[in-house]
Coordinates of C-alpha atoms and ligand atoms in Angstrom, one line a residue:
X1 CA 87.2 -234.9 -36.7
X2 CA 88.9 -237.8 -34.8
X3 CA 91.8 -237.1 -32.6
X4 CA 95.4 -238.1 -33.5
X5 CA 98.5 -239.3 -31.9
X6 CA 101.5 -237.4 -33.3
X7 CA 104.6 -239.5 -33.5
X8 CA 107.9 -237.5 -33.2
X9 CA 111.5 -238.4 -33.8
X10 CA 113.3 -237.7 -30.5
X11 CA 116.6 -237.1 -32.3
X12 CA 115.2 -234.2 -34.4
X13 CA 111.9 -233.2 -32.9
X14 CA 110.3 -233.7 -36.3
X15 CA 107.0 -235.4 -36.9
X16 CA 107.2 -238.9 -38.4
X17 CA 103.6 -239.8 -38.7
X18 CA 100.2 -239.6 -37.1
X19 CA 97.8 -242.4 -36.1
X20 CA 94.2 -242.2 -35.1
X21 CA 93.7 -241.8 -31.3
X22 CA 91.0 -244.4 -30.6
X23 CA 88.2 -243.9 -28.2
X24 CA 87.0 -246.2 -25.4
X25 CA 84.1 -247.2 -27.7
X26 CA 86.6 -248.2 -30.4
X27 CA 88.5 -250.2 -27.9
X28 CA 85.4 -251.9 -26.6
X29 CA 84.6 -253.0 -30.2
X30 CA 88.1 -254.6 -30.5
X31 CA 87.6 -256.4 -27.1
X32 CA 84.3 -257.7 -28.4
X33 CA 86.0 -259.0 -31.6
X34 CA 88.8 -260.6 -29.5
X35 CA 86.1 -262.3 -27.4
X36 CA 84.2 -263.6 -30.4
X37 CA 87.4 -264.8 -32.1
X38 CA 88.6 -266.6 -28.9
X39 CA 85.7 -269.0 -29.1
X40 CA 87.2 -270.4 -32.3
X41 CA 90.9 -269.8 -31.8
X42 CA 91.0 -271.7 -28.5
X43 CA 90.1 -274.8 -30.4
X44 CA 92.9 -274.4 -33.0
X45 CA 95.3 -277.3 -32.8
X46 CA 98.5 -276.3 -31.0
X47 CA 100.6 -277.5 -33.9
X48 CA 98.8 -275.1 -36.2
X49 CA 99.3 -272.3 -33.7
X50 CA 103.0 -273.2 -33.7
X51 CA 103.1 -273.1 -37.5
X52 CA 101.5 -269.6 -37.5
X53 CA 104.1 -268.4 -35.0
X54 CA 106.9 -269.9 -37.2
X55 CA 105.6 -268.1 -40.2
X56 CA 105.3 -264.8 -38.3
X57 CA 109.0 -265.2 -37.2
X58 CA 110.0 -265.7 -40.9
X59 CA 108.2 -262.5 -41.9
X60 CA 109.8 -260.6 -39.0
X61 CA 113.2 -261.8 -40.3
X62 CA 112.4 -260.6 -43.8
X63 CA 111.3 -257.2 -42.6
X64 CA 114.1 -256.8 -40.0
X65 CA 115.6 -253.7 -41.5
X66 CA 112.3 -251.9 -42.0
X67 CA 111.2 -252.5 -38.4
X68 CA 114.6 -251.5 -37.1
X69 CA 114.5 -248.2 -38.9
X70 CA 111.0 -247.5 -37.6
X71 CA 112.2 -248.2 -34.0
X72 CA 115.2 -245.9 -34.4
X73 CA 113.1 -243.1 -35.9
X74 CA 110.4 -243.2 -33.2
X75 CA 112.5 -244.2 -30.2
X76 CA 115.9 -242.7 -31.1
X77 CA 118.0 -245.8 -30.2
X78 CA 121.0 -246.6 -32.5
X79 CA 120.2 -248.7 -35.5
X80 CA 122.4 -251.5 -34.3
X81 CA 120.4 -251.7 -31.1
X82 CA 117.1 -251.6 -33.0
X83 CA 118.3 -254.5 -35.2
X84 CA 119.2 -256.3 -31.9
X85 CA 115.7 -255.6 -30.6
X86 CA 114.1 -257.1 -33.7
X87 CA 116.2 -260.3 -33.2
X88 CA 115.4 -260.3 -29.5
X89 CA 111.6 -259.9 -30.2
X90 CA 111.8 -262.6 -32.8
X91 CA 113.5 -265.0 -30.4
X92 CA 110.3 -264.9 -28.3
X93 CA 108.2 -265.8 -31.3
X94 CA 110.5 -268.7 -32.1
X95 CA 110.6 -269.9 -28.5
X96 CA 106.8 -269.9 -28.0
X97 CA 106.3 -271.5 -31.4
X98 CA 107.9 -274.5 -29.7
X99 CA 106.3 -274.1 -26.3
X100 CA 102.8 -274.1 -28.0
X101 CA 103.3 -277.8 -28.4
X102 CA 104.3 -278.4 -24.8
X103 CA 101.4 -277.3 -22.7
X104 CA 101.1 -280.5 -20.6
X105 CA 98.6 -281.6 -18.0
X106 CA 99.1 -284.5 -15.6
X107 CA 97.4 -287.4 -14.0
X108 CA 97.5 -287.8 -10.2
X109 CA 97.2 -291.1 -8.3
X110 CA 93.8 -291.0 -6.6
X111 CA 93.0 -291.8 -3.0
X112 CA 89.9 -293.9 -3.9
X113 CA 90.1 -297.0 -6.2
X114 CA 87.3 -296.0 -8.6
X115 CA 88.4 -292.4 -9.1
X116 CA 90.8 -290.9 -11.7
X117 CA 92.2 -287.4 -11.4
X118 CA 93.5 -285.3 -14.2
X119 CA 94.9 -281.8 -14.5
X120 CA 94.4 -280.0 -17.8
X121 CA 95.4 -276.6 -19.0
X122 CA 93.4 -274.3 -21.2
X123 CA 93.9 -270.7 -22.6
X124 CA 92.8 -268.0 -20.2
X125 CA 90.8 -266.0 -22.8
X126 CA 91.2 -262.4 -24.0
X127 CA 94.5 -260.9 -23.0
X128 CA 95.0 -257.1 -23.0
X129 CA 98.5 -255.7 -22.9
X130 CA 100.0 -252.3 -22.4
X131 CA 103.6 -251.8 -23.4
X132 CA 106.3 -249.0 -23.0
X133 CA 108.3 -247.1 -25.6
X134 CA 111.8 -248.2 -24.6
X135 CA 111.5 -251.6 -26.3
X136 CA 108.5 -251.0 -28.5
X137 CA 108.4 -254.5 -30.1
X138 CA 110.4 -256.7 -27.7
X139 CA 108.2 -256.0 -24.6
X140 CA 105.1 -256.7 -26.8
X141 CA 106.6 -259.9 -28.3
X142 CA 107.2 -261.5 -25.0
X143 CA 103.5 -261.1 -24.2
X144 CA 101.9 -261.7 -27.6
X145 CA 103.9 -264.8 -28.5
X146 CA 103.1 -266.9 -25.4
X147 CA 99.5 -265.6 -25.4
X148 CA 98.7 -266.8 -28.9
X149 CA 100.8 -269.9 -28.4
X150 CA 98.5 -270.8 -25.4
X151 CA 95.4 -270.2 -27.5
X152 CA 94.4 -266.7 -26.2
X153 CA 93.4 -263.8 -28.3
X154 CA 95.5 -260.7 -27.8
X155 CA 95.1 -256.9 -27.8
X156 CA 97.9 -254.5 -27.2
X157 CA 98.1 -250.8 -26.6
X158 CA 101.6 -249.7 -27.5
X159 CA 103.1 -246.5 -25.9
X160 CA 101.9 -243.3 -27.7
X161 CA 105.5 -242.3 -28.4
X162 CA 106.3 -245.5 -30.4
X163 CA 103.2 -247.1 -32.0
X164 CA 104.6 -247.4 -35.5
X165 CA 107.0 -250.3 -35.0
X166 CA 104.5 -252.2 -32.8
X167 CA 101.8 -251.8 -35.5
X168 CA 104.1 -253.1 -38.2
X169 CA 105.2 -256.0 -36.1
X170 CA 101.6 -257.1 -35.5
X171 CA 100.6 -256.5 -39.1
X172 CA 103.1 -259.2 -40.0
X173 CA 101.3 -261.6 -37.6
X174 CA 98.2 -261.1 -39.7
X175 CA 100.2 -261.5 -42.9
X176 CA 101.4 -264.8 -41.4
X177 CA 97.8 -266.0 -41.3
X178 CA 96.5 -265.2 -37.8
X179 CA 92.9 -264.2 -37.9
X180 CA 92.2 -260.4 -37.4
X181 CA 90.6 -260.9 -34.0
X182 CA 93.6 -263.0 -32.7
X183 CA 96.1 -260.1 -32.6
X184 CA 95.0 -256.5 -32.5
X185 CA 96.5 -253.2 -31.5
X186 CA 94.7 -250.2 -30.1
X187 CA 96.2 -246.7 -30.5
X188 CA 94.7 -244.8 -27.6
X189 CA 95.7 -242.8 -24.5
X190 CA 97.0 -245.0 -21.7
X191 CA 94.2 -243.8 -19.5
X192 CA 91.4 -244.8 -21.9
X193 CA 93.0 -248.1 -22.7
X194 CA 93.6 -248.9 -19.1
X195 CA 90.0 -248.1 -18.2
X196 CA 88.5 -250.0 -21.1
X197 CA 90.7 -253.1 -20.4
X198 CA 90.2 -253.2 -16.6
X199 CA 86.4 -252.4 -16.8
X200 CA 85.6 -255.1 -19.4
X201 CA 84.4 -258.4 -18.1
X202 CA 85.5 -260.0 -21.4
X203 CA 89.2 -259.2 -20.7
X204 CA 90.5 -262.1 -18.6
X205 CA 94.1 -261.0 -18.2
X206 CA 96.0 -257.7 -18.1
X207 CA 99.7 -257.8 -18.8
X208 CA 101.6 -254.6 -18.4
X209 CA 105.2 -253.3 -18.8
X210 CA 105.9 -249.8 -17.7
X211 CA 106.2 -247.6 -14.6
X212 CA 105.4 -248.8 -11.1
X213 CA 102.9 -246.0 -10.6
X214 CA 100.8 -246.9 -13.7
X215 CA 101.2 -250.6 -12.7
X216 CA 99.7 -249.9 -9.3
X217 CA 96.7 -248.1 -10.8
X218 CA 96.1 -251.0 -13.3
X219 CA 96.2 -253.5 -10.4
X220 CA 93.6 -251.4 -8.6
X221 CA 91.4 -251.4 -11.7
X222 CA 91.8 -255.1 -12.3
X223 CA 90.7 -255.9 -8.8
X224 CA 87.1 -254.9 -9.6
X225 CA 86.7 -258.0 -11.9
X226 CA 89.5 -260.1 -10.2
X227 CA 91.6 -260.3 -13.4
X228 CA 94.7 -262.3 -13.7
X229 CA 97.7 -259.8 -14.0
X230 CA 101.3 -259.8 -14.9
X231 CA 103.3 -256.6 -14.0
X232 CA 106.8 -255.8 -15.3
X233 CA 107.5 -252.5 -13.6
X234 CA 110.3 -250.1 -12.8
X235 CA 113.8 -250.8 -11.6
X236 CA 116.8 -249.2 -9.9
X237 CA 119.5 -251.7 -10.6
X238 CA 122.7 -251.8 -8.5
X239 CA 126.0 -252.9 -10.1
X240 CA 128.6 -254.2 -7.6
X241 CA 132.3 -254.5 -8.6
X242 CA 134.2 -256.4 -6.0
X243 CA 138.0 -256.0 -5.4
X244 CA 138.9 -259.2 -7.3
X245 CA 136.9 -258.4 -10.4
X246 CA 138.3 -258.6 -13.8
X247 CA 138.2 -254.8 -14.3
X248 CA 138.3 -254.8 -18.1
X249 CA 135.5 -257.3 -18.3
X250 CA 133.5 -255.3 -15.7
X251 CA 134.0 -252.1 -17.7
X252 CA 132.9 -253.7 -20.9
X253 CA 129.8 -255.3 -19.4
X254 CA 128.9 -252.2 -17.4
X255 CA 129.0 -250.1 -20.6
X256 CA 126.5 -252.6 -22.1
X257 CA 124.3 -252.5 -19.1
X258 CA 124.4 -248.8 -18.5
X259 CA 124.3 -247.2 -21.9
X260 CA 122.0 -249.5 -23.9
X261 CA 119.1 -247.3 -25.2
X262 CA 121.0 -244.4 -23.6
X263 CA 120.2 -245.8 -20.2
X264 CA 116.5 -246.0 -20.8
X265 CA 116.0 -249.6 -19.9
X266 CA 114.3 -251.0 -16.8
X267 CA 117.3 -253.3 -16.2
X268 CA 120.1 -250.8 -16.8
X269 CA 122.6 -250.3 -13.9
X270 CA 121.5 -247.1 -12.1
X271 CA 123.9 -247.1 -9.2
X272 CA 127.4 -248.4 -9.0
X273 CA 129.1 -249.8 -5.8
X274 CA 132.8 -250.3 -6.4
X275 CA 135.3 -251.7 -3.8
X276 CA 137.5 -249.0 -2.5
X277 CA 140.7 -250.8 -3.5
X278 CA 139.9 -250.7 -7.2
X279 CA 137.5 -247.7 -7.4
X280 CA 140.0 -245.3 -9.0
X281 CA 141.1 -247.9 -11.6
X282 CA 137.6 -248.9 -12.5
X283 CA 136.2 -245.4 -12.6
X284 CA 139.0 -244.1 -14.9
X285 CA 138.6 -247.0 -17.3
X286 CA 134.8 -246.8 -17.3
X287 CA 134.9 -243.0 -17.9
X288 CA 137.4 -243.4 -20.7
X289 CA 135.2 -246.0 -22.4
X290 CA 132.1 -243.9 -21.8
X291 CA 133.7 -240.9 -23.5
X292 CA 134.3 -242.9 -26.6
X293 CA 130.6 -243.5 -27.2
X294 CA 129.4 -241.3 -30.1
X295 CA 126.2 -239.4 -29.4
X296 CA 123.8 -238.5 -32.2
X297 CA 121.0 -239.5 -34.5
X298 CA 120.6 -243.3 -34.2
X299 CA 120.3 -243.6 -38.0
X300 CA 124.0 -242.9 -38.3
X301 CA 125.7 -246.3 -38.2
X302 CA 128.5 -245.3 -35.8
X303 CA 126.3 -243.7 -33.2
X304 CA 126.1 -245.5 -29.8
X305 CA 124.1 -243.0 -27.8
X306 CA 120.8 -241.7 -29.0
X307 CA 118.5 -239.0 -27.5
X308 CA 116.2 -239.2 -24.5
X309 CA 112.6 -240.0 -25.5
X310 CA 111.2 -236.6 -24.7
X311 CA 111.6 -233.4 -22.7
X312 CA 110.2 -234.9 -19.5
X313 CA 112.8 -237.7 -19.7
X314 CA 115.5 -235.2 -20.5
X315 CA 114.6 -232.9 -17.6
X316 CA 114.5 -235.8 -15.1
X317 CA 118.0 -237.0 -16.0
X318 CA 119.4 -233.5 -15.9
X319 CA 117.8 -233.0 -12.5
X320 CA 119.6 -236.1 -11.2
X321 CA 123.0 -234.9 -12.6
X322 CA 122.6 -231.4 -11.1
X323 CA 121.5 -232.8 -7.8
X324 CA 124.5 -235.2 -7.6
X325 CA 126.9 -232.3 -8.5
X326 CA 125.3 -230.0 -5.9
X327 CA 125.8 -232.8 -3.3
X328 CA 129.5 -233.1 -3.9
X329 CA 129.7 -235.6 -6.8
X330 CA 132.6 -235.2 -9.2
X331 CA 131.8 -235.5 -12.9
X332 CA 134.6 -237.6 -14.6
X333 CA 133.0 -237.4 -18.0
X334 CA 129.9 -236.0 -19.6
X335 CA 127.4 -234.0 -17.5
X336 CA 126.0 -231.8 -20.3
X337 CA 122.8 -231.9 -22.2
X338 CA 121.2 -230.1 -25.1
X339 CA 117.6 -229.9 -26.2
X340 CA 118.0 -227.5 -29.1
X341 CA 117.3 -230.2 -31.6
X342 CA 116.2 -233.5 -30.0
X343 CA 117.0 -234.3 -26.3
X344 CA 120.6 -235.3 -26.0
X345 CA 122.6 -236.0 -22.8
X346 CA 126.3 -237.0 -22.8
X347 CA 127.3 -240.4 -21.3
X348 CA 128.1 -239.3 -17.8
X349 CA 130.2 -240.8 -15.0
X350 CA 130.0 -239.3 -11.5
X351 CA 132.3 -240.4 -8.6
X352 CA 131.8 -239.6 -4.9
X353 CA 128.1 -240.6 -5.0
X354 CA 126.4 -240.6 -1.6
X355 CA 123.2 -242.1 -0.3
X356 CA 121.6 -238.7 -0.1
X357 CA 121.7 -238.1 -3.9
X358 CA 118.4 -238.5 -5.7
X359 CA 120.1 -240.7 -8.4
X360 CA 121.0 -243.2 -5.7
X361 CA 117.3 -243.5 -4.7
X362 CA 115.2 -243.1 -7.9
X363 CA 115.1 -244.7 -11.3
X364 CA 117.0 -242.2 -13.6
X365 CA 116.3 -243.7 -17.1
X366 CA 119.3 -242.0 -18.6
X367 CA 123.0 -242.3 -19.5
X368 CA 124.4 -241.5 -16.0
X369 CA 126.5 -243.7 -13.8
X370 CA 127.0 -242.6 -10.2
X371 CA 129.8 -244.5 -8.4
X372 CA 130.0 -245.0 -4.7
X373 CA 132.7 -247.0 -2.9
X374 CA 132.4 -249.8 -0.3
X375 CA 134.8 -251.6 1.9
X376 CA 132.9 -254.9 2.8
X377 CA 130.7 -257.1 0.7
X378 CA 128.0 -257.1 3.4
X379 CA 127.9 -253.3 3.2
X380 CA 127.5 -253.5 -0.6
X381 CA 124.7 -256.0 -0.4
X382 CA 122.8 -254.0 2.2
X383 CA 123.1 -250.8 0.1
X384 CA 122.1 -252.6 -3.1
X385 CA 119.0 -254.0 -1.4
X386 CA 118.0 -250.7 0.2
X387 CA 115.3 -249.9 -2.4
X388 CA 111.6 -250.7 -3.0
X389 CA 112.6 -252.1 -6.4
X390 CA 113.8 -255.6 -7.2
X391 CA 114.2 -256.0 -10.9
X392 CA 117.9 -256.4 -11.9
X393 CA 121.3 -256.4 -10.2
X394 CA 124.8 -257.0 -11.5
X395 CA 127.9 -258.1 -9.8
X396 CA 131.5 -258.7 -10.8
X397 CA 133.8 -261.0 -8.9
X398 CA 136.1 -263.8 -9.8
X399 CA 135.5 -265.5 -6.5
X400 CA 133.0 -268.4 -6.4
X401 CA 132.3 -267.9 -2.7
X402 CA 131.7 -264.1 -3.0
X403 CA 129.7 -264.6 -6.1
X404 CA 127.4 -267.1 -4.4
X405 CA 127.1 -264.7 -1.4
X406 CA 126.0 -261.9 -3.8
X407 CA 123.7 -264.3 -5.8
X408 CA 121.9 -265.4 -2.6
X409 CA 122.0 -262.0 -0.8
X410 CA 120.7 -259.7 -3.6
X411 CA 116.9 -259.4 -3.6
X412 CA 116.4 -259.0 -7.4
X413 CA 114.7 -261.2 -9.9
X414 CA 117.3 -260.9 -12.7
X415 CA 121.0 -261.2 -11.8
X416 CA 124.0 -260.8 -14.0
X417 CA 127.2 -262.2 -12.6
X418 CA 130.0 -260.9 -14.8
X419 CA 127.3 -260.3 -17.3
X420 CA 125.7 -256.9 -18.3
X421 CA 123.0 -258.4 -20.6
X422 CA 121.4 -261.3 -18.7
X423 CA 118.0 -261.7 -20.4
X424 CA 117.0 -264.1 -23.1
X425 CA 113.8 -265.7 -24.5
X426 CA 114.5 -269.1 -22.9
X427 CA 114.8 -267.8 -19.3
X428 CA 112.2 -266.2 -17.1
X429 CA 112.4 -262.5 -16.5
X430 CA 110.7 -260.4 -13.9
X431 CA 111.0 -258.4 -10.7
X432 CA 110.6 -258.7 -7.0
X433 CA 109.1 -256.2 -4.6
X434 CA 107.6 -253.1 -6.4
X435 CA 109.2 -254.2 -9.7
X436 CA 106.3 -256.4 -10.4
X437 CA 104.8 -259.8 -10.3
X438 CA 104.8 -262.8 -12.7
X439 CA 107.5 -263.8 -15.2
X440 CA 107.9 -263.5 -18.9
X441 CA 110.2 -265.7 -21.0
X442 CA 111.1 -269.4 -20.5
X443 CA 108.7 -272.1 -19.7
X444 CA 107.3 -269.9 -17.0
X445 CA 106.3 -267.3 -19.6
X446 CA 103.4 -269.2 -21.0
X447 CA 101.8 -270.2 -17.7
X448 CA 100.2 -266.7 -17.1
X449 CA 98.1 -267.3 -20.2
X450 CA 96.8 -270.7 -19.0
X451 CA 94.1 -271.7 -16.6
X452 CA 94.5 -275.0 -14.6
X453 CA 91.5 -277.3 -14.3
X454 CA 91.2 -280.5 -12.4
X455 CA 88.7 -283.2 -13.2
X456 CA 88.0 -285.9 -10.6
X457 CA 86.2 -288.8 -12.3
X458 CA 84.4 -291.8 -10.7
X459 CA 84.7 -294.6 -13.2
Ligands
LIG1 P1 104.6 -245.6 -18.4 O1 104.4 -244.1 -18.3 O2 104.1 -246.4 -17.3 O3 103.9 -246.0 -19.8 C1 103.9 -247.4 -20.2 C2 102.6 -247.6 -20.9 O4 101.5 -247.4 -20.0 C3 102.4 -246.7 -22.1 O5 101.7 -247.5 -23.1 C4 101.4 -245.7 -21.6 O6 100.6 -245.1 -22.6 C5 100.6 -246.5 -20.6 N1 99.9 -245.7 -19.6 C6 100.2 -244.4 -19.2 N2 99.3 -244.0 -18.3 C7 98.4 -245.0 -18.1 C8 97.2 -245.3 -17.3 N3 96.8 -244.3 -16.5 N4 96.6 -246.4 -17.4 C9 97.0 -247.4 -18.3 N5 98.1 -247.2 -19.1 C10 98.8 -246.1 -19.0 O7 106.1 -246.0 -18.5 P2 107.1 -245.5 -19.6 O8 107.6 -244.2 -19.2 O9 106.6 -245.7 -21.0 O10 108.2 -246.7 -19.5 C11 109.2 -246.6 -18.6 C12 109.0 -247.4 -17.4 O11 108.7 -248.8 -17.8 C13 110.1 -247.5 -16.5 O12 109.7 -247.4 -15.1 C14 110.8 -248.9 -16.7 O13 111.5 -249.3 -15.7 C15 109.6 -249.7 -17.0 N6 109.9 -250.9 -17.8 C16 109.8 -252.1 -17.1 C17 110.2 -253.2 -17.8 C18 110.2 -254.6 -17.2 O14 110.2 -255.6 -17.9 N7 110.1 -254.7 -15.8 C19 110.6 -253.1 -19.2 C20 110.6 -251.9 -19.8 C21 110.2 -250.8 -19.1 P3 100.9 -243.7 -23.2 O15 102.2 -243.9 -23.9 O16 99.8 -243.5 -24.2 O17 101.0 -242.7 -22.1

């Protein structure tokens, strides 16, 4: 009997469905199919690829509610957020439907009279993706859409916690008219998929979104065949509130950044640095707003905070809260968790955070906001940068000069200035340092799926 992946609802602990756990041999067959299909698909006219993406987008819109419900059931996030994720994922399909038609080469003035030089772009080949559970369709869409727009064939291994919404999302691509070998999913363990993808000489590119530890192991594996890689890895985002910030705006945007998906996003603010002059006012307003967020099963329309994805996630967040409390942090609101039914942790705000606390040094992936004060902007920038991560950072100031100082001084790939939700399909997204390499989104987001050729012609 073949093995199965059991998909659970993290809000109830109940089983939702089971999917076949594919073996490495199954994955190899799919890679072979992608490889064969690529020979034909790479020749498909870009306008036709664009039309297929447009049709896919239309179907995503028609099935929005169904996909959103699946996301909420398997991931736990509130239904409003799941609907937002469907729109967000769809925006990548729309964007790359356009970009498919704009893969330009160039001609270069030669240094010899009878020579002509041209640069052309072509699809890289079979692309293998591995994606996380926190945005089960959006993290996949921003890989799948540019890959097929470029003319590549695409395989994805969704996270085992959340395969159902990803499978539905890709089934719609087939319904839109893409050939079966153009987009495929594999439902397997991360280890098996990682090995099959990295060992295959038919896979030309690995694109991964997930933890830095797994990213590093995939980079090692990809080295054996010198594969092209894109890595979207972990984060530990600082959020700086300067003394002249609009406090109400900072609170509203900090809530959006911190508590989306119950704090289980790679870009969510993980540590707060607030100027000492306004720290009490900000902390109180932020704690009051956090307290109002209703926790529960994401299928209830008024719920704003869903569960942690699983027991490991829950235990890690509670460890961070307990450590902060033991080291002198004061809990202004929240602090409690329950795993009797599902894995719930209250939105938590902690003041008096210090550099020694684990939460100020590790990615938490939960609804906890530790607040530390600062007196000078230089001190805030130095502390914000004191991490191996470099994905997202947020800052709040009404001063143009201080804003530019923060914008230039912070070593992060995604910056939100007075903005807690900075990402969009039309702009590049990605991290510095151990948060990854390569960019997704914007015109940069299709480049990783293209090879550059030069032809020097004597005429
Ligand atoms: P994860 O444990 O790294 O898992 C991500 C994916 O990798 C899953 O599909 C998982 O499969 C697979 N995987 C696990 N072990 C593997 C291995 N040895 N080889 C190959 N693949 C393997 O991360 P996660 O807990 O799902 O996601 C949270 C992390 O992702 C956080 O660190 C977060 O910051 C990061 N993230 C980054 C971005 C970004 O854009 N930079 C966006 C979202 C999330 P299984 O599920 O089957 O184990």
